[in-house]
């Protein structure tokens, strides 16, 4: 009887992992749309491919559009592909050179070998985090730090700075981060939860100052800007 129960538990665990491992299902939940379906985003896809070629990225970039007014970008990695989801607000807020700089940052962050593990964990925790955010604050205080901490294992503020530095286009990247942070503090993201925090180019928790009970996965935006401008690359 114990072995039957253990087999059922293992089977359910495997089903949960496989069910939540689907990136296509994840994008549907976020209401993201593939940019390839919309000719109006063709110039953005061309910029992304150009940056991938310039940065000699070995992985295939895939572009998505998130229906959100807050300017931000989500970077995930699965297999040999980097999935970059830009919000509509980001495309409206930045000029062409700033957008190129943001795409370079996304490719740099997505190319890190730890991003695959971060993505896998985020996919597994996403449903649980969505469920948790509908419950009282006391339950969030108890459980949400564990959600953020699991992704923190594969990412840290120091690694964020290293990935920023590898992207190049420092001055434009710093200006883009400044714009994103200023507007992001005024217009909060709607399509996200704790599990996805470390996958965004600018952590939503960092923009909000973060509740006192979670571990912030990124350094302050001002620190990232200063680091980028200290290593000027034209």
PDB file of N, CA and C in Angstrom, residues 19-123:
ATOM      1  N   UNK A  19       3.597  19.361 -17.041  1.00  0.00           N
ATOM      2  CA  UNK A  19       2.484  20.240 -17.398  1.00  0.00           C
ATOM      3  C   UNK A  19       2.903  21.708 -17.357  1.00  0.00           C
ATOM      4  N   UNK A  20       3.694  22.066 -16.346  1.00  0.00           N
ATOM      5  CA  UNK A  20       4.099  23.454 -16.183  1.00  0.00           C
ATOM      6  C   UNK A  20       5.388  23.789 -16.925  1.00  0.00           C
ATOM      7  N   UNK A  21       6.002  22.798 -17.565  1.00  0.00           N
ATOM      8  CA  UNK A  21       7.243  23.051 -18.289  1.00  0.00           C
ATOM      9  C   UNK A  21       6.992  23.629 -19.679  1.00  0.00           C
ATOM     10  N   UNK A  22       5.741  23.663 -20.101  1.00  0.00           N
ATOM     11  CA  UNK A  22       5.411  24.137 -21.438  1.00  0.00           C
ATOM     12  C   UNK A  22       5.482  25.663 -21.512  1.00  0.00           C
ATOM     13  N   UNK A  23       6.442  26.171 -22.299  1.00  0.00           N
ATOM     14  CA  UNK A  23       6.548  27.625 -22.462  1.00  0.00           C
ATOM     15  C   UNK A  23       5.353  28.195 -23.214  1.00  0.00           C
ATOM     16  N   UNK A  24       4.820  27.457 -24.169  1.00  0.00           N
ATOM     17  CA  UNK A  24       3.676  27.959 -24.934  1.00  0.00           C
ATOM     18  C   UNK A  24       2.465  28.178 -24.019  1.00  0.00           C
ATOM     19  N   UNK A  25       2.259  27.252 -23.081  1.00  0.00           N
ATOM     20  CA  UNK A  25       1.173  27.410 -22.118  1.00  0.00           C
ATOM     21  C   UNK A  25       1.440  28.610 -21.202  1.00  0.00           C
ATOM     22  N   UNK A  26       2.689  28.798 -20.847  1.00  0.00           N
ATOM     23  CA  UNK A  26       3.084  29.920 -20.005  1.00  0.00           C
ATOM     24  C   UNK A  26       2.799  31.245 -20.703  1.00  0.00           C
ATOM     25  N   UNK A  27       3.148  31.344 -21.993  1.00  0.00           N
ATOM     26  CA  UNK A  27       2.899  32.591 -22.720  1.00  0.00           C
ATOM     27  C   UNK A  27       1.406  32.866 -22.847  1.00  0.00           C
ATOM     28  N   UNK A  28       0.612  31.831 -23.012  1.00  0.00           N
ATOM     29  CA  UNK A  28      -0.839  32.033 -23.092  1.00  0.00           C
ATOM     30  C   UNK A  28      -1.382  32.611 -21.796  1.00  0.00           C
ATOM     31  N   UNK A  29      -0.852  32.146 -20.672  1.00  0.00           N
ATOM     32  CA  UNK A  29      -1.307  32.668 -19.387  1.00  0.00           C
ATOM     33  C   UNK A  29      -0.956  34.146 -19.234  1.00  0.00           C
ATOM     34  N   UNK A  30       0.170  34.542 -19.784  1.00  0.00           N
ATOM     35  CA  UNK A  30       0.583  35.945 -19.715  1.00  0.00           C
ATOM     36  C   UNK A  30      -0.065  36.783 -20.811  1.00  0.00           C
ATOM     37  N   UNK A  31      -0.842  36.132 -21.688  1.00  0.00           N
ATOM     38  CA  UNK A  31      -1.501  36.798 -22.827  1.00  0.00           C
ATOM     39  C   UNK A  31      -0.480  37.373 -23.797  1.00  0.00           C
ATOM     40  N   UNK A  32       0.698  36.765 -23.840  1.00  0.00           N
ATOM     41  CA  UNK A  32       1.734  37.208 -24.769  1.00  0.00           C
ATOM     42  C   UNK A  32       1.417  36.728 -26.181  1.00  0.00           C
ATOM     43  N   UNK A  33       1.841  37.526 -27.159  1.00  0.00           N
ATOM     44  CA  UNK A  33       1.611  37.185 -28.567  1.00  0.00           C
ATOM     45  C   UNK A  33       2.944  37.108 -29.304  1.00  0.00           C
ATOM     46  N   UNK A  34       3.121  36.104 -30.163  1.00  0.00           N
ATOM     47  CA  UNK A  34       4.370  36.039 -30.938  1.00  0.00           C
ATOM     48  C   UNK A  34       4.458  37.213 -31.901  1.00  0.00           C
ATOM     49  N   UNK A  35       5.574  37.909 -31.882  1.00  0.00           N
ATOM     50  CA  UNK A  35       5.733  39.095 -32.718  1.00  0.00           C
ATOM     51  C   UNK A  35       5.667  38.757 -34.199  1.00  0.00           C
ATOM     52  N   UNK A  36       5.989  37.509 -34.546  1.00  0.00           N
ATOM     53  CA  UNK A  36       5.987  37.111 -35.957  1.00  0.00           C
ATOM     54  C   UNK A  36       4.597  37.188 -36.589  1.00  0.00           C
ATOM     55  N   UNK A  37       3.550  37.219 -35.773  1.00  0.00           N
ATOM     56  CA  UNK A  37       2.187  37.282 -36.297  1.00  0.00           C
ATOM     57  C   UNK A  37       1.760  38.692 -36.686  1.00  0.00           C
ATOM     58  N   UNK A  38       2.577  39.696 -36.322  1.00  0.00           N
ATOM     59  CA  UNK A  38       2.170  41.074 -36.535  1.00  0.00           C
ATOM     60  C   UNK A  38       3.222  41.828 -37.343  1.00  0.00           C
ATOM     61  N   UNK A  39       2.902  42.192 -38.577  1.00  0.00           N
ATOM     62  CA  UNK A  39       3.861  42.919 -39.419  1.00  0.00           C
ATOM     63  C   UNK A  39       4.347  44.223 -38.795  1.00  0.00           C
ATOM     64  N   UNK A  40       3.521  44.836 -37.924  1.00  0.00           N
ATOM     65  CA  UNK A  40       3.895  46.114 -37.320  1.00  0.00           C
ATOM     66  C   UNK A  40       5.124  45.978 -36.424  1.00  0.00           C
ATOM     67  N   UNK A  41       5.408  44.744 -35.934  1.00  0.00           N
ATOM     68  CA  UNK A  41       6.571  44.530 -35.078  1.00  0.00           C
ATOM     69  C   UNK A  41       7.764  44.004 -35.867  1.00  0.00           C
ATOM     70  N   UNK A  42       7.680  44.022 -37.193  1.00  0.00           N
ATOM     71  CA  UNK A  42       8.759  43.467 -38.009  1.00  0.00           C
ATOM     72  C   UNK A  42      10.089  44.169 -37.765  1.00  0.00           C
ATOM     73  N   UNK A  43      10.024  45.510 -37.606  1.00  0.00           N
ATOM     74  CA  UNK A  43      11.275  46.253 -37.393  1.00  0.00           C
ATOM     75  C   UNK A  43      11.930  45.872 -36.063  1.00  0.00           C
ATOM     76  N   UNK A  44      11.101  45.512 -35.067  1.00  0.00           N
ATOM     77  CA  UNK A  44      11.657  45.091 -33.778  1.00  0.00           C
ATOM     78  C   UNK A  44      12.342  43.732 -33.920  1.00  0.00           C
ATOM     79  N   UNK A  45      11.706  42.829 -34.673  1.00  0.00           N
ATOM     80  CA  UNK A  45      12.314  41.517 -34.904  1.00  0.00           C
ATOM     81  C   UNK A  45      13.612  41.656 -35.679  1.00  0.00           C
ATOM     82  N   UNK A  46      13.640  42.574 -36.628  1.00  0.00           N
ATOM     83  CA  UNK A  46      14.872  42.809 -37.387  1.00  0.00           C
ATOM     84  C   UNK A  46      15.978  43.344 -36.483  1.00  0.00           C
ATOM     85  N   UNK A  47      15.614  44.244 -35.567  1.00  0.00           N
ATOM     86  CA  UNK A  47      16.599  44.768 -34.619  1.00  0.00           C
ATOM     87  C   UNK A  47      17.149  43.652 -33.731  1.00  0.00           C
ATOM     88  N   UNK A  48      16.246  42.768 -33.285  1.00  0.00           N
ATOM     89  CA  UNK A  48      16.669  41.662 -32.418  1.00  0.00           C
ATOM     90  C   UNK A  48      17.636  40.743 -33.151  1.00  0.00           C
ATOM     91  N   UNK A  49      17.328  40.383 -34.381  1.00  0.00           N
ATOM     92  CA  UNK A  49      18.213  39.507 -35.148  1.00  0.00           C
ATOM     93  C   UNK A  49      19.547  40.186 -35.426  1.00  0.00           C
ATOM     94  N   UNK A  50      19.503  41.509 -35.671  1.00  0.00           N
ATOM     95  CA  UNK A  50      20.731  42.261 -35.909  1.00  0.00           C
ATOM     96  C   UNK A  50      21.614  42.268 -34.659  1.00  0.00           C
ATOM     97  N   UNK A  51      21.000  42.469 -33.507  1.00  0.00           N
ATOM     98  CA  UNK A  51      21.763  42.475 -32.255  1.00  0.00           C
ATOM     99  C   UNK A  51      22.310  41.088 -31.936  1.00  0.00           C
ATOM    100  N   UNK A  52      21.520  40.062 -32.208  1.00  0.00           N
ATOM    101  CA  UNK A  52      21.985  38.693 -31.968  1.00  0.00           C
ATOM    102  C   UNK A  52      23.208  38.393 -32.835  1.00  0.00           C
ATOM    103  N   UNK A  53      23.188  38.874 -34.087  1.00  0.00           N
ATOM    104  CA  UNK A  53      24.330  38.671 -34.987  1.00  0.00           C
ATOM    105  C   UNK A  53      25.536  39.472 -34.500  1.00  0.00           C
ATOM    106  N   UNK A  54      25.297  40.730 -34.085  1.00  0.00           N
ATOM    107  CA  UNK A  54      26.402  41.571 -33.617  1.00  0.00           C
ATOM    108  C   UNK A  54      27.049  40.992 -32.358  1.00  0.00           C
ATOM    109  N   UNK A  55      26.226  40.481 -31.465  1.00  0.00           N
ATOM    110  CA  UNK A  55      26.736  39.929 -30.200  1.00  0.00           C
ATOM    111  C   UNK A  55      27.208  38.478 -30.343  1.00  0.00           C
ATOM    112  N   UNK A  56      27.068  37.927 -31.559  1.00  0.00           N
ATOM    113  CA  UNK A  56      27.486  36.545 -31.834  1.00  0.00           C
ATOM    114  C   UNK A  56      26.799  35.552 -30.896  1.00  0.00           C
ATOM    115  N   UNK A  57      25.515  35.753 -30.731  1.00  0.00           N
ATOM    116  CA  UNK A  57      24.724  34.866 -29.893  1.00  0.00           C
ATOM    117  C   UNK A  57      24.502  33.559 -30.628  1.00  0.00           C
ATOM    118  N   UNK A  58      24.829  32.451 -29.996  1.00  0.00           N
ATOM    119  CA  UNK A  58      24.697  31.144 -30.632  1.00  0.00           C
ATOM    120  C   UNK A  58      23.274  30.592 -30.545  1.00  0.00           C
ATOM    121  N   UNK A  59      22.467  31.137 -29.655  1.00  0.00           N
ATOM    122  CA  UNK A  59      21.093  30.663 -29.466  1.00  0.00           C
ATOM    123  C   UNK A  59      20.138  31.416 -30.389  1.00  0.00           C
ATOM    124  N   UNK A  60      18.980  30.809 -30.644  1.00  0.00           N
ATOM    125  CA  UNK A  60      17.985  31.430 -31.520  1.00  0.00           C
ATOM    126  C   UNK A  60      17.065  32.339 -30.701  1.00  0.00           C
ATOM    127  N   UNK A  61      16.993  33.626 -31.034  1.00  0.00           N
ATOM    128  CA  UNK A  61      16.100  34.517 -30.289  1.00  0.00           C
ATOM    129  C   UNK A  61      14.665  34.434 -30.807  1.00  0.00           C
ATOM    130  N   UNK A  62      13.712  34.433 -29.884  1.00  0.00           N
ATOM    131  CA  UNK A  62      12.289  34.424 -30.228  1.00  0.00           C
ATOM    132  C   UNK A  62      11.649  35.628 -29.542  1.00  0.00           C
ATOM    133  N   UNK A  63      10.907  36.418 -30.303  1.00  0.00           N
ATOM    134  CA  UNK A  63      10.344  37.663 -29.781  1.00  0.00           C
ATOM    135  C   UNK A  63       8.853  37.526 -29.509  1.00  0.00           C
ATOM    136  N   UNK A  64       8.440  38.016 -28.320  1.00  0.00           N
ATOM    137  CA  UNK A  64       7.047  38.041 -27.910  1.00  0.00           C
ATOM    138  C   UNK A  64       6.666  39.457 -27.489  1.00  0.00           C
ATOM    139  N   UNK A  65       5.362  39.747 -27.567  1.00  0.00           N
ATOM    140  CA  UNK A  65       4.849  41.046 -27.143  1.00  0.00           C
ATOM    141  C   UNK A  65       3.878  40.840 -25.988  1.00  0.00           C
ATOM    142  N   UNK A  66       4.125  41.551 -24.882  1.00  0.00           N
ATOM    143  CA  UNK A  66       3.245  41.480 -23.725  1.00  0.00           C
ATOM    144  C   UNK A  66       2.289  42.678 -23.708  1.00  0.00           C
ATOM    145  N   UNK A  67       0.991  42.448 -23.512  1.00  0.00           N
ATOM    146  CA  UNK A  67       0.016  43.544 -23.487  1.00  0.00           C
ATOM    147  C   UNK A  67       0.044  44.283 -22.152  1.00  0.00           C
ATOM    148  N   UNK A  68       1.096  45.055 -21.946  1.00  0.00           N
ATOM    149  CA  UNK A  68       1.262  45.748 -20.665  1.00  0.00           C
ATOM    150  C   UNK A  68       1.828  47.131 -20.931  1.00  0.00           C
ATOM    151  N   UNK A  69       1.312  48.145 -20.225  1.00  0.00           N
ATOM    152  CA  UNK A  69       1.774  49.512 -20.428  1.00  0.00           C
ATOM    153  C   UNK A  69       3.084  49.802 -19.700  1.00  0.00           C
ATOM    154  N   UNK A  70       3.413  49.016 -18.686  1.00  0.00           N
ATOM    155  CA  UNK A  70       4.673  49.220 -17.969  1.00  0.00           C
ATOM    156  C   UNK A  70       5.844  48.839 -18.866  1.00  0.00           C
ATOM    157  N   UNK A  71       6.878  49.679 -18.953  1.00  0.00           N
ATOM    158  CA  UNK A  71       8.018  49.363 -19.824  1.00  0.00           C
ATOM    159  C   UNK A  71       8.969  48.358 -19.181  1.00  0.00           C
ATOM    160  N   UNK A  72       9.001  47.150 -19.704  1.00  0.00           N
ATOM    161  CA  UNK A  72       9.880  46.125 -19.154  1.00  0.00           C
ATOM    162  C   UNK A  72      10.036  45.013 -20.178  1.00  0.00           C
ATOM    163  N   UNK A  73      10.888  44.050 -19.876  1.00  0.00           N
ATOM    164  CA  UNK A  73      11.115  42.916 -20.765  1.00  0.00           C
ATOM    165  C   UNK A  73      11.334  41.670 -19.926  1.00  0.00           C
ATOM    166  N   UNK A  74      10.761  40.566 -20.357  1.00  0.00           N
ATOM    167  CA  UNK A  74      10.946  39.285 -19.680  1.00  0.00           C
ATOM    168  C   UNK A  74      11.835  38.410 -20.553  1.00  0.00           C
ATOM    169  N   UNK A  75      12.856  37.817 -19.954  1.00  0.00           N
ATOM    170  CA  UNK A  75      13.826  37.014 -20.699  1.00  0.00           C
ATOM    171  C   UNK A  75      13.834  35.592 -20.149  1.00  0.00           C
ATOM    172  N   UNK A  76      13.461  34.634 -20.988  1.00  0.00           N
ATOM    173  CA  UNK A  76      13.444  33.222 -20.592  1.00  0.00           C
ATOM    174  C   UNK A  76      14.320  32.433 -21.557  1.00  0.00           C
ATOM    175  N   UNK A  77      14.717  31.252 -21.121  1.00  0.00           N
ATOM    176  CA  UNK A  77      15.547  30.398 -21.979  1.00  0.00           C
ATOM    177  C   UNK A  77      15.059  28.968 -21.895  1.00  0.00           C
ATOM    178  N   UNK A  78      14.897  28.363 -23.056  1.00  0.00           N
ATOM    179  CA  UNK A  78      14.464  26.970 -23.129  1.00  0.00           C
ATOM    180  C   UNK A  78      15.197  26.296 -24.277  1.00  0.00           C
ATOM    181  N   UNK A  79      15.920  25.246 -23.966  1.00  0.00           N
ATOM    182  CA  UNK A  79      16.679  24.566 -25.014  1.00  0.00           C
ATOM    183  C   UNK A  79      17.712  25.487 -25.617  1.00  0.00           C
ATOM    184  N   UNK A  80      17.701  25.593 -26.944  1.00  0.00           N
ATOM    185  CA  UNK A  80      18.664  26.461 -27.621  1.00  0.00           C
ATOM    186  C   UNK A  80      18.024  27.782 -28.057  1.00  0.00           C
ATOM    187  N   UNK A  81      16.988  28.197 -27.357  1.00  0.00           N
ATOM    188  CA  UNK A  81      16.281  29.430 -27.716  1.00  0.00           C
ATOM    189  C   UNK A  81      16.233  30.404 -26.542  1.00  0.00           C
ATOM    190  N   UNK A  82      16.395  31.688 -26.862  1.00  0.00           N
ATOM    191  CA  UNK A  82      16.174  32.766 -25.899  1.00  0.00           C
ATOM    192  C   UNK A  82      14.838  33.407 -26.232  1.00  0.00           C
ATOM    193  N   UNK A  83      13.913  33.370 -25.293  1.00  0.00           N
ATOM    194  CA  UNK A  83      12.597  33.976 -25.490  1.00  0.00           C
ATOM    195  C   UNK A  83      12.596  35.346 -24.829  1.00  0.00           C
ATOM    196  N   UNK A  84      12.336  36.383 -25.616  1.00  0.00           N
ATOM    197  CA  UNK A  84      12.317  37.756 -25.122  1.00  0.00           C
ATOM    198  C   UNK A  84      10.922  38.327 -25.324  1.00  0.00           C
ATOM    199  N   UNK A  85      10.290  38.707 -24.230  1.00  0.00           N
ATOM    200  CA  UNK A  85       8.945  39.279 -24.291  1.00  0.00           C
ATOM    201  C   UNK A  85       9.036  40.755 -23.910  1.00  0.00           C
ATOM    202  N   UNK A  86       8.757  41.628 -24.862  1.00  0.00           N
ATOM    203  CA  UNK A  86       8.775  43.070 -24.621  1.00  0.00           C
ATOM    204  C   UNK A  86       7.352  43.561 -24.372  1.00  0.00           C
ATOM    205  N   UNK A  87       7.183  44.442 -23.409  1.00  0.00           N
ATOM    206  CA  UNK A  87       5.856  45.024 -23.193  1.00  0.00           C
ATOM    207  C   UNK A  87       5.592  46.098 -24.243  1.00  0.00           C
ATOM    208  N   UNK A  88       4.328  46.323 -24.523  1.00  0.00           N
ATOM    209  CA  UNK A  88       3.964  47.383 -25.466  1.00  0.00           C
ATOM    210  C   UNK A  88       4.431  48.739 -24.945  1.00  0.00           C
ATOM    211  N   UNK A  89       4.395  48.905 -23.614  1.00  0.00           N
ATOM    212  CA  UNK A  89       4.857  50.158 -23.023  1.00  0.00           C
ATOM    213  C   UNK A  89       6.325  50.411 -23.267  1.00  0.00           C
ATOM    214  N   UNK A  90       7.132  49.352 -23.309  1.00  0.00           N
ATOM    215  CA  UNK A  90       8.568  49.502 -23.569  1.00  0.00           C
ATOM    216  C   UNK A  90       8.799  50.020 -24.984  1.00  0.00           C
ATOM    217  N   UNK A  91       8.082  49.460 -25.939  1.00  0.00           N
ATOM    218  CA  UNK A  91       8.263  49.853 -27.339  1.00  0.00           C
ATOM    219  C   UNK A  91       7.856  51.304 -27.559  1.00  0.00           C
ATOM    220  N   UNK A  92       6.910  51.786 -26.763  1.00  0.00           N
ATOM    221  CA  UNK A  92       6.468  53.175 -26.897  1.00  0.00           C
ATOM    222  C   UNK A  92       7.393  54.150 -26.178  1.00  0.00           C
ATOM    223  N   UNK A  93       8.090  53.676 -25.152  1.00  0.00           N
ATOM    224  CA  UNK A  93       8.880  54.568 -24.303  1.00  0.00           C
ATOM    225  C   UNK A  93      10.280  54.838 -24.847  1.00  0.00           C
ATOM    226  N   UNK A  94      10.841  53.910 -25.632  1.00  0.00           N
ATOM    227  CA  UNK A  94      12.245  54.010 -26.032  1.00  0.00           C
ATOM    228  C   UNK A  94      12.391  54.395 -27.494  1.00  0.00           C
ATOM    229  N   UNK A  95      13.492  55.098 -27.795  1.00  0.00           N
ATOM    230  CA  UNK A  95      13.810  55.348 -29.203  1.00  0.00           C
ATOM    231  C   UNK A  95      14.549  54.132 -29.764  1.00  0.00           C
ATOM    232  N   UNK A  96      14.910  54.194 -31.027  1.00  0.00           N
ATOM    233  CA  UNK A  96      15.488  53.033 -31.704  1.00  0.00           C
ATOM    234  C   UNK A  96      16.803  52.587 -31.061  1.00  0.00           C
ATOM    235  N   UNK A  97      17.686  53.534 -30.756  1.00  0.00           N
ATOM    236  CA  UNK A  97      18.986  53.171 -30.179  1.00  0.00           C
ATOM    237  C   UNK A  97      18.830  52.593 -28.779  1.00  0.00           C
ATOM    238  N   UNK A  98      17.905  53.151 -28.001  1.00  0.00           N
ATOM    239  CA  UNK A  98      17.655  52.621 -26.659  1.00  0.00           C
ATOM    240  C   UNK A  98      17.052  51.224 -26.731  1.00  0.00           C
ATOM    241  N   UNK A  99      16.193  51.008 -27.717  1.00  0.00           N
ATOM    242  CA  UNK A  99      15.605  49.684 -27.889  1.00  0.00           C
ATOM    243  C   UNK A  99      16.675  48.661 -28.262  1.00  0.00           C
ATOM    244  N   UNK A 100      17.604  49.052 -29.138  1.00  0.00           N
ATOM    245  CA  UNK A 100      18.709  48.159 -29.497  1.00  0.00           C
ATOM    246  C   UNK A 100      19.529  47.797 -28.251  1.00  0.00           C
ATOM    247  N   UNK A 101      19.749  48.792 -27.392  1.00  0.00           N
ATOM    248  CA  UNK A 101      20.518  48.550 -26.174  1.00  0.00           C
ATOM    249  C   UNK A 101      19.785  47.580 -25.248  1.00  0.00           C
ATOM    250  N   UNK A 102      18.476  47.736 -25.136  1.00  0.00           N
ATOM    251  CA  UNK A 102      17.684  46.835 -24.289  1.00  0.00           C
ATOM    252  C   UNK A 102      17.700  45.419 -24.853  1.00  0.00           C
ATOM    253  N   UNK A 103      17.604  45.290 -26.162  1.00  0.00           N
ATOM    254  CA  UNK A 103      17.661  43.963 -26.773  1.00  0.00           C
ATOM    255  C   UNK A 103      19.018  43.303 -26.522  1.00  0.00           C
ATOM    256  N   UNK A 104      20.090  44.102 -26.554  1.00  0.00           N
ATOM    257  CA  UNK A 104      21.418  43.566 -26.241  1.00  0.00           C
ATOM    258  C   UNK A 104      21.481  43.083 -24.796  1.00  0.00           C
ATOM    259  N   UNK A 105      20.883  43.860 -23.887  1.00  0.00           N
ATOM    260  CA  UNK A 105      20.835  43.446 -22.481  1.00  0.00           C
ATOM    261  C   UNK A 105      20.063  42.138 -22.334  1.00  0.00           C
ATOM    262  N   UNK A 106      18.930  42.047 -23.024  1.00  0.00           N
ATOM    263  CA  UNK A 106      18.113  40.830 -22.948  1.00  0.00           C
ATOM    264  C   UNK A 106      18.883  39.616 -23.451  1.00  0.00           C
ATOM    265  N   UNK A 107      19.592  39.772 -24.553  1.00  0.00           N
ATOM    266  CA  UNK A 107      20.370  38.660 -25.106  1.00  0.00           C
ATOM    267  C   UNK A 107      21.501  38.257 -24.165  1.00  0.00           C
ATOM    268  N   UNK A 108      22.117  39.249 -23.540  1.00  0.00           N
ATOM    269  CA  UNK A 108      23.201  38.957 -22.602  1.00  0.00           C
ATOM    270  C   UNK A 108      22.685  38.204 -21.381  1.00  0.00           C
ATOM    271  N   UNK A 109      21.570  38.661 -20.828  1.00  0.00           N
ATOM    272  CA  UNK A 109      21.007  37.995 -19.654  1.00  0.00           C
ATOM    273  C   UNK A 109      20.475  36.602 -20.017  1.00  0.00           C
ATOM    274  N   UNK A 110      19.836  36.495 -21.178  1.00  0.00           N
ATOM    275  CA  UNK A 110      19.280  35.204 -21.589  1.00  0.00           C
ATOM    276  C   UNK A 110      20.332  34.188 -21.978  1.00  0.00           C
ATOM    277  N   UNK A 111      21.516  34.668 -22.351  1.00  0.00           N
ATOM    278  CA  UNK A 111      22.568  33.760 -22.776  1.00  0.00           C
ATOM    279  C   UNK A 111      23.310  33.103 -21.633  1.00  0.00           C
ATOM    280  N   UNK A 112      23.109  33.582 -20.419  1.00  0.00           N
ATOM    281  CA  UNK A 112      23.770  32.983 -19.266  1.00  0.00           C
ATOM    282  C   UNK A 112      23.280  31.560 -19.021  1.00  0.00           C
ATOM    283  N   UNK A 113      24.197  30.665 -18.642  1.00  0.00           N
ATOM    284  CA  UNK A 113      23.819  29.261 -18.506  1.00  0.00           C
ATOM    285  C   UNK A 113      22.833  29.042 -17.365  1.00  0.00           C
ATOM    286  N   UNK A 114      22.775  29.962 -16.404  1.00  0.00           N
ATOM    287  CA  UNK A 114      21.852  29.814 -15.282  1.00  0.00           C
ATOM    288  C   UNK A 114      20.419  30.222 -15.637  1.00  0.00           C
ATOM    289  N   UNK A 115      20.249  30.945 -16.748  1.00  0.00           N
ATOM    290  CA  UNK A 115      18.904  31.406 -17.107  1.00  0.00           C
ATOM    291  C   UNK A 115      17.978  30.239 -17.423  1.00  0.00           C
ATOM    292  N   UNK A 116      18.528  29.144 -17.944  1.00  0.00           N
ATOM    293  CA  UNK A 116      17.698  27.976 -18.230  1.00  0.00           C
ATOM    294  C   UNK A 116      17.103  27.417 -16.941  1.00  0.00           C
ATOM    295  N   UNK A 117      17.925  27.328 -15.893  1.00  0.00           N
ATOM    296  CA  UNK A 117      17.438  26.827 -14.604  1.00  0.00           C
ATOM    297  C   UNK A 117      16.446  27.798 -13.985  1.00  0.00           C
ATOM    298  N   UNK A 118      16.720  29.107 -14.089  1.00  0.00           N
ATOM    299  CA  UNK A 118      15.792  30.108 -13.576  1.00  0.00           C
ATOM    300  C   UNK A 118      14.435  29.992 -14.254  1.00  0.00           C
ATOM    301  N   UNK A 119      14.457  29.791 -15.563  1.00  0.00           N
ATOM    302  CA  UNK A 119      13.213  29.663 -16.318  1.00  0.00           C
ATOM    303  C   UNK A 119      12.434  28.432 -15.886  1.00  0.00           C
ATOM    304  N   UNK A 120      13.136  27.312 -15.751  1.00  0.00           N
ATOM    305  CA  UNK A 120      12.470  26.062 -15.362  1.00  0.00           C
ATOM    306  C   UNK A 120      11.809  26.198 -13.988  1.00  0.00           C
ATOM    307  N   UNK A 121      12.513  26.801 -13.042  1.00  0.00           N
ATOM    308  CA  UNK A 121      11.952  26.980 -11.705  1.00  0.00           C
ATOM    309  C   UNK A 121      10.761  27.937 -11.744  1.00  0.00           C
ATOM    310  N   UNK A 122      10.901  29.028 -12.501  1.00  0.00           N
ATOM    311  CA  UNK A 122       9.810  30.000 -12.592  1.00  0.00           C
ATOM    312  C   UNK A 122       8.544  29.368 -13.170  1.00  0.00           C
ATOM    313  N   UNK A 123       8.711  28.500 -14.174  1.00  0.00           N
ATOM    314  CA  UNK A 123       7.545  27.845 -14.770  1.00  0.00           C
ATOM    315  C   UNK A 123       6.836  26.954 -13.760  1.00  0.00           C
TER     316      UNK A 123
END
